[in-house]
XYZ file of C-alpha atoms in Angstrom:
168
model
C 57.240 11.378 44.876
C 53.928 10.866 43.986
C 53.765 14.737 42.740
C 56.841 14.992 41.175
C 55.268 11.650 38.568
C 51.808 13.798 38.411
C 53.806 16.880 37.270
C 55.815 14.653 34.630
C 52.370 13.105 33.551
C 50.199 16.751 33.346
C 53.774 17.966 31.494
C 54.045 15.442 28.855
C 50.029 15.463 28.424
C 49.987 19.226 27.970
C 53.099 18.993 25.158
C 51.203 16.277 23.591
C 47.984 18.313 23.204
C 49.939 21.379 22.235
C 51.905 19.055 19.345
C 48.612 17.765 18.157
C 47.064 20.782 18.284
C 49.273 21.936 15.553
C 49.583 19.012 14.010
C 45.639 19.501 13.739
C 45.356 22.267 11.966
C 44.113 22.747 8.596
C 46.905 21.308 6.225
C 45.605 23.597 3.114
C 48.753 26.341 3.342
C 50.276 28.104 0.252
C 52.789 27.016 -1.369
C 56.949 26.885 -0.411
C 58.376 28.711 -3.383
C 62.012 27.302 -4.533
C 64.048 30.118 -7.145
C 67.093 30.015 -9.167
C 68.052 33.293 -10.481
C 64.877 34.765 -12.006
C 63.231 31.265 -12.365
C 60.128 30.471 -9.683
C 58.636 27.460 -8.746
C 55.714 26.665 -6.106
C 56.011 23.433 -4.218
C 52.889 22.098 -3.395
C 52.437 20.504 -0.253
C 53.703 16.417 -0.312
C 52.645 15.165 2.341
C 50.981 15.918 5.929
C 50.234 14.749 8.989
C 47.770 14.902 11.550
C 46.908 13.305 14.709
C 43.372 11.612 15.494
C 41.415 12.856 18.475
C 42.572 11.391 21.485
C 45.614 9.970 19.475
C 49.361 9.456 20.783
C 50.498 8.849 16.933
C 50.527 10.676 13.518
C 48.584 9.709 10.263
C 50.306 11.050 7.398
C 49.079 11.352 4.044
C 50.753 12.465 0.419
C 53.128 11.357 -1.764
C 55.748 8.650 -0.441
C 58.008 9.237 -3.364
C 58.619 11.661 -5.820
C 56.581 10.746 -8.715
C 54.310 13.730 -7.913
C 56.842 16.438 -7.548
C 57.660 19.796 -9.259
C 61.257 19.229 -11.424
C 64.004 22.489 -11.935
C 66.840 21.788 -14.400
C 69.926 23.329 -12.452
C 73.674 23.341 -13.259
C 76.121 22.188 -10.621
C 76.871 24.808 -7.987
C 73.742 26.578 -8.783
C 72.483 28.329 -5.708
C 68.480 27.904 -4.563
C 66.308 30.753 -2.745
C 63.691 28.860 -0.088
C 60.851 31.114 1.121
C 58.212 29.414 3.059
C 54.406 31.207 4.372
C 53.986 32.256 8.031
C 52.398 29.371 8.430
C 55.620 27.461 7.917
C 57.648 29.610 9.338
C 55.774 30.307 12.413
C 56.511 26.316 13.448
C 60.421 24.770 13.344
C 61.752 24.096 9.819
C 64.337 22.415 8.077
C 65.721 21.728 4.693
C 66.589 18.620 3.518
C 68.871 17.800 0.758
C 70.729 15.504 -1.757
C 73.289 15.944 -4.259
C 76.043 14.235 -6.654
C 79.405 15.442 -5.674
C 81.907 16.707 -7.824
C 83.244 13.121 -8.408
C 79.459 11.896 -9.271
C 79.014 10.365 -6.043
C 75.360 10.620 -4.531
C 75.201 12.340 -0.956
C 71.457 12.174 0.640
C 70.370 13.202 4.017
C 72.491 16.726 4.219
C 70.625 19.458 5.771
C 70.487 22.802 6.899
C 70.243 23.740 10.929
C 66.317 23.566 12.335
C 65.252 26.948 11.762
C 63.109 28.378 15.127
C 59.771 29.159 15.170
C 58.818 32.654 13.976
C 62.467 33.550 13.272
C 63.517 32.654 9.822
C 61.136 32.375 6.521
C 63.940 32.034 4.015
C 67.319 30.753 3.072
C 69.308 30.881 0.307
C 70.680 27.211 0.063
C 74.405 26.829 -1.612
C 75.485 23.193 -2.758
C 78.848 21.620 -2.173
C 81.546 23.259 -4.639
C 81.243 21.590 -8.070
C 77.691 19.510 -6.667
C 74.592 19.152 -8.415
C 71.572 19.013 -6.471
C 68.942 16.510 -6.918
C 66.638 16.672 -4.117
C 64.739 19.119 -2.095
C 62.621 18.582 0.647
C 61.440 21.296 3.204
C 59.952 19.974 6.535
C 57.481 21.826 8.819
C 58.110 20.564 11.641
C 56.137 19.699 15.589
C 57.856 19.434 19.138
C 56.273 15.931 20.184
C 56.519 13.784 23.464
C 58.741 10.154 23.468
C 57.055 7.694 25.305
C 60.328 7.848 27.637
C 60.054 11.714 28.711
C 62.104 12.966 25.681
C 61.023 15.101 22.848
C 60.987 14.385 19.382
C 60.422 17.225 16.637
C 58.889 14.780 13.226
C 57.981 16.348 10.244
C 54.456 16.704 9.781
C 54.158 18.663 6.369
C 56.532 18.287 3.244
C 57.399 20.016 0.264
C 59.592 18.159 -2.459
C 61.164 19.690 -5.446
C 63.093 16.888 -7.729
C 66.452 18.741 -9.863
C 67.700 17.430 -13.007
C 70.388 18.356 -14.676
C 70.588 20.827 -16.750
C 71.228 20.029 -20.575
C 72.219 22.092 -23.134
């Protein structure tokens, strides 16, 4: 009995100091780049997190709302190209995403599957039919221990891109 708790313990203390060894790391990566047919833009990072030394919790830093953010003019339906560095890549990533409908409704919180470590650094994201996005946010994200046993996978870098509407 007593083993089996000293196991759990030396388990959740090695996934802790795996998560915060990534969640360490230098937060100075390249940019996610965002396109719509031949038009480019580089999202800088938003915000990051890190863990203190000998820390159970993150410390994130950045931009808490969009004031700060690249803007694309898109029409509805328009689809987006996401390419993220290895550096991205190489952890679990997701895309998160809001939109009007085509009744003018705002949707927030859609997203795309978590993407695996090492196995995807792209994808081409394709709105509702007759949507307009308005939101982008790509997450990098860390595999990090609940204080009951479970495992929780928080974001610990962002990248936001803001879409208008496109006039004209």
């Amino acid at each position: 009995m007593i083993r089996a708790a000293w196991r759990r313990w030396a388990l959740a203390v090695l996934v802790l100091a795996l998560a915060l060894a990534g969640c360490s790391r230098d937060t100075a990566v390249t940019a996610v780049t965002v396109s719509a047919g031949p038009v480019s833009v580089a999202l800088p990072v938003s915000a990051s997190c890190a863990a203190p030394s000998g820390a159970t919790e993150l410390t994130c830093r950045g931009d808490e709302n969009d004031a700060g953010a690249p803007h694309l003019a898109l029409a509805p339906g328009t689809p987006l190209a996401i390419s993220v560095p290895s550096d991205v890549g190489d952890t679990p990533w997701v895309i998160v995403f809001s939109y009007r409908d085509a009744q003018g409704r705002q949707q927030q919180g859609d997203r795309t599957p978590v993407f695996p470590a090492k196995q995807r650094y792209s994808y081409d994201l394709k709105p509702p039919k007759g949507a307009q996005l308005t939101r982008l946010e790509v997450q990098s994200l860390i595999a990090a221990p609940t204080r009951d046993g479970g495992v929780e996978f928080p974001a610990v870098r962002t990248w936001v891109l803001v879409i208008d509407p496109a006039t004209g």
